mmCIF file of C-alpha atoms in Angstrom:
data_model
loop_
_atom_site.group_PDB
_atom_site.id
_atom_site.type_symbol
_atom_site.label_atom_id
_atom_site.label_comp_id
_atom_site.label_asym_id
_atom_site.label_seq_id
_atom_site.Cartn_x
_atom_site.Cartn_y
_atom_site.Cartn_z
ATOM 1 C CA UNK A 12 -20.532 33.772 69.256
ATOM 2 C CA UNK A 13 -23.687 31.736 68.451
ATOM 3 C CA UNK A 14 -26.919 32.693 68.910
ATOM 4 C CA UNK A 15 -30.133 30.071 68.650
ATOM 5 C CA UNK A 16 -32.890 31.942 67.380
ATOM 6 C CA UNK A 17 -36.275 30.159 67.842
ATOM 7 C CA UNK A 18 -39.569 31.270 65.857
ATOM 8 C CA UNK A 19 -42.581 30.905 67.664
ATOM 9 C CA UNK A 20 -45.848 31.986 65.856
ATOM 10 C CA UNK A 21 -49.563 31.664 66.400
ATOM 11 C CA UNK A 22 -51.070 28.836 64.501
ATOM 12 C CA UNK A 23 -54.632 30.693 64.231
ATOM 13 C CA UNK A 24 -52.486 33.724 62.597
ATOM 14 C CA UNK A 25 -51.041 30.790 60.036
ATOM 15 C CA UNK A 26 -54.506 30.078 59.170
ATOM 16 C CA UNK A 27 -56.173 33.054 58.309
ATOM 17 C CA UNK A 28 -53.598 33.716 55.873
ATOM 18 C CA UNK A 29 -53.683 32.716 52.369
ATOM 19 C CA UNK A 30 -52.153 29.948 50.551
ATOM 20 C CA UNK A 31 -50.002 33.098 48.593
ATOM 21 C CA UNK A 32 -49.072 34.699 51.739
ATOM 22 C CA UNK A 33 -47.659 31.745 52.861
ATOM 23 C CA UNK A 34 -45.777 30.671 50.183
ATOM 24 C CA UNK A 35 -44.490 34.468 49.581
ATOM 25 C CA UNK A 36 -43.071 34.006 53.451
ATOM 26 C CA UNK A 37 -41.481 30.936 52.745
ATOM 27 C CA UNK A 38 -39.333 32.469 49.742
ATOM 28 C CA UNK A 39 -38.581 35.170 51.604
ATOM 29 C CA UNK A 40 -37.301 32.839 54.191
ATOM 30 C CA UNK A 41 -35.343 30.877 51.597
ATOM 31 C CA UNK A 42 -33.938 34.421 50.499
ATOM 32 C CA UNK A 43 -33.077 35.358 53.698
ATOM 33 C CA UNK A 44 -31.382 32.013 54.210
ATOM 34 C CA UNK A 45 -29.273 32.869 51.434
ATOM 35 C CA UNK A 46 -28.153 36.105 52.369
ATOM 36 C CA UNK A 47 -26.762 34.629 56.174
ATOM 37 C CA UNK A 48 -24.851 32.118 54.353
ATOM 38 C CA UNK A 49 -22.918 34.675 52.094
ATOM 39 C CA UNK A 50 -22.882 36.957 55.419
ATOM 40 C CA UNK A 51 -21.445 34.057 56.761
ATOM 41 C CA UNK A 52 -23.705 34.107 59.749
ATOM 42 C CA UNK A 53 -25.845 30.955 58.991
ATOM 43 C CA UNK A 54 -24.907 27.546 60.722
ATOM 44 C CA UNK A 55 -28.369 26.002 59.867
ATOM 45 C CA UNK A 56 -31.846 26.616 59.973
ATOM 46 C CA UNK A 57 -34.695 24.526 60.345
ATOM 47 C CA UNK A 58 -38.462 24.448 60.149
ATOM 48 C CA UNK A 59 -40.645 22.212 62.747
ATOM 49 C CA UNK A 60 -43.457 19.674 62.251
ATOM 50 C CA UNK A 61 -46.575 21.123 64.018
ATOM 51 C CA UNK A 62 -46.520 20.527 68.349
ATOM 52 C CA UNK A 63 -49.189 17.647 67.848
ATOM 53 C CA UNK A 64 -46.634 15.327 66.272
ATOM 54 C CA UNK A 65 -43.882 15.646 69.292
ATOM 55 C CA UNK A 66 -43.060 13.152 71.772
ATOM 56 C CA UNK A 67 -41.815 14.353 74.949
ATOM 57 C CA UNK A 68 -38.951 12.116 76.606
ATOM 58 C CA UNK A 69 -37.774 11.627 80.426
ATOM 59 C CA UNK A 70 -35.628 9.931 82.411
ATOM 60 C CA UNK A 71 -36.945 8.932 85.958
ATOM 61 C CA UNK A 72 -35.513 6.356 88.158
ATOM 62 C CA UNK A 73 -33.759 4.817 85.503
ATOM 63 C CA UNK A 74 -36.872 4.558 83.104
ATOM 64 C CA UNK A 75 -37.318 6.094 79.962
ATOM 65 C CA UNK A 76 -41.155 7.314 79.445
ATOM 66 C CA UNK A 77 -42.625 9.167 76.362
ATOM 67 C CA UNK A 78 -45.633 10.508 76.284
ATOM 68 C CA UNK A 79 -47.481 12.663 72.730
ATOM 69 C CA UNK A 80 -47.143 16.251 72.383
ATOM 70 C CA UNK A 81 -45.712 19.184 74.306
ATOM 71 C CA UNK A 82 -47.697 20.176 77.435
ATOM 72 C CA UNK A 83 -47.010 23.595 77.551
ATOM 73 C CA UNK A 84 -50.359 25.846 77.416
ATOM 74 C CA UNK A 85 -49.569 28.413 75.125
ATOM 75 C CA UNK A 86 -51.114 30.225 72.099
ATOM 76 C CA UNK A 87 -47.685 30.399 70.234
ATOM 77 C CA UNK A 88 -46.051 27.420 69.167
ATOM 78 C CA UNK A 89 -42.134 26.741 68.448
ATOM 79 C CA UNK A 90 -42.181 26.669 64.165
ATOM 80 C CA UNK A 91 -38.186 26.389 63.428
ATOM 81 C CA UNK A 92 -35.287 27.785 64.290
ATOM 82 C CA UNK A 93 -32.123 29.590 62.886
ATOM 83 C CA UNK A 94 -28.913 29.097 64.544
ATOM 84 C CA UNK A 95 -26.025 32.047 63.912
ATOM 85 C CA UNK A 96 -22.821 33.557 64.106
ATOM 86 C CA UNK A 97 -23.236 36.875 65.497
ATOM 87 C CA UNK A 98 -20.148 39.390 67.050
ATOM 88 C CA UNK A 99 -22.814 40.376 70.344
ATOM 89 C CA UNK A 100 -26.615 40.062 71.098
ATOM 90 C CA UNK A 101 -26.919 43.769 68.909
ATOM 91 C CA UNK A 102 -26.047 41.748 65.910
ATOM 92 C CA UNK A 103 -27.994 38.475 67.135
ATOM 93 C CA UNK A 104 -31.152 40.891 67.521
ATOM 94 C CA UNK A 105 -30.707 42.657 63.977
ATOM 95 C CA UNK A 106 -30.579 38.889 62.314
ATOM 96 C CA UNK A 107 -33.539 38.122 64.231
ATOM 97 C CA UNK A 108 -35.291 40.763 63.529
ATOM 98 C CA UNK A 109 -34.958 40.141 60.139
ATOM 99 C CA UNK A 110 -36.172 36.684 60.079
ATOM 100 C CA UNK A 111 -39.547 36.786 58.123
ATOM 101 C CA UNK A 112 -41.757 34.973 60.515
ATOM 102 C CA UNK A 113 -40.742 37.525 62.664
ATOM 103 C CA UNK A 114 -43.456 39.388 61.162
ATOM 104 C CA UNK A 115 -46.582 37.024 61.884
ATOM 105 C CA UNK A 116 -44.772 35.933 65.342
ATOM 106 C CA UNK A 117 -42.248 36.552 67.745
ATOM 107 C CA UNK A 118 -38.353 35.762 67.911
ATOM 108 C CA UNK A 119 -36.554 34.490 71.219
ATOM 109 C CA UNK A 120 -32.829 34.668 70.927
ATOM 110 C CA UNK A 121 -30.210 32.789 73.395
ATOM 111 C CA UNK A 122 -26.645 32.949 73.468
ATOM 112 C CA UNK A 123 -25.401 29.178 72.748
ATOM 113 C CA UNK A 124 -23.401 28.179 76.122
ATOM 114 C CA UNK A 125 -19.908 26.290 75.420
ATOM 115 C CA UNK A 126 -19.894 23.104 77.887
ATOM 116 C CA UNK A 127 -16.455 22.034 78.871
ATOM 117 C CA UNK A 128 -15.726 18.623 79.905
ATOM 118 C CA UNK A 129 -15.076 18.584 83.301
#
């Protein structure tokens, strides 16, 4: 089953951490990238520009509108994203768990919902 695991993380947090603690998280991430690919649990992975530089889209009455930045009032901010194999949610959680931004932020994990054509 797949499992979308978004990494949300306080910017302020980011900050006040050093250039080297930053860069050590980063190779861990790459590391931890590589493991999930010879696990075979990685499908892909991705980090996110910062909030300020997305454009939110909608659809009303048959116009499209875009407008700058989330609206969302929150202190943590969506950073990337890993999406997984996983057997259950136990296994999606351990993965998670184990992501290394995990450890300055927080991990959401969803099951990934089939559509079917109707």
């Amino acid at each position: 089953m797949k499992y979308l695991c978004l990494i949300y993380g306080d910017p302020e947090v980011w900050e006040a951490k050093g250039q080297g603690e930053v860069d050590g998280l980063v190779r861990d991430h790459f590391d931890y990238d590589d493991a999930l690919r010879r696990g075979g649990q990685m499908i892909t992975a991705q980090a996110l520009e910062p909030p300020a530089t997305a454009t939110m889209v909608r659809m009303r009455d048959g116009k499209i509108s875009a407008t700058d930045g989330p609206f969302a009032e929150t202190k943590e901010e969506l950073g990337g994203f890993y999406l997984i194999e996983a057997r259950d949610l136990d296994e999606a959680i351990k993965v998670a768990g184990n992501i290394p931004s995990a450890r300055w932020g927080s991990i959401e994990v969803r099951p990934v919902k089939t559509l079917v054509r109707p």
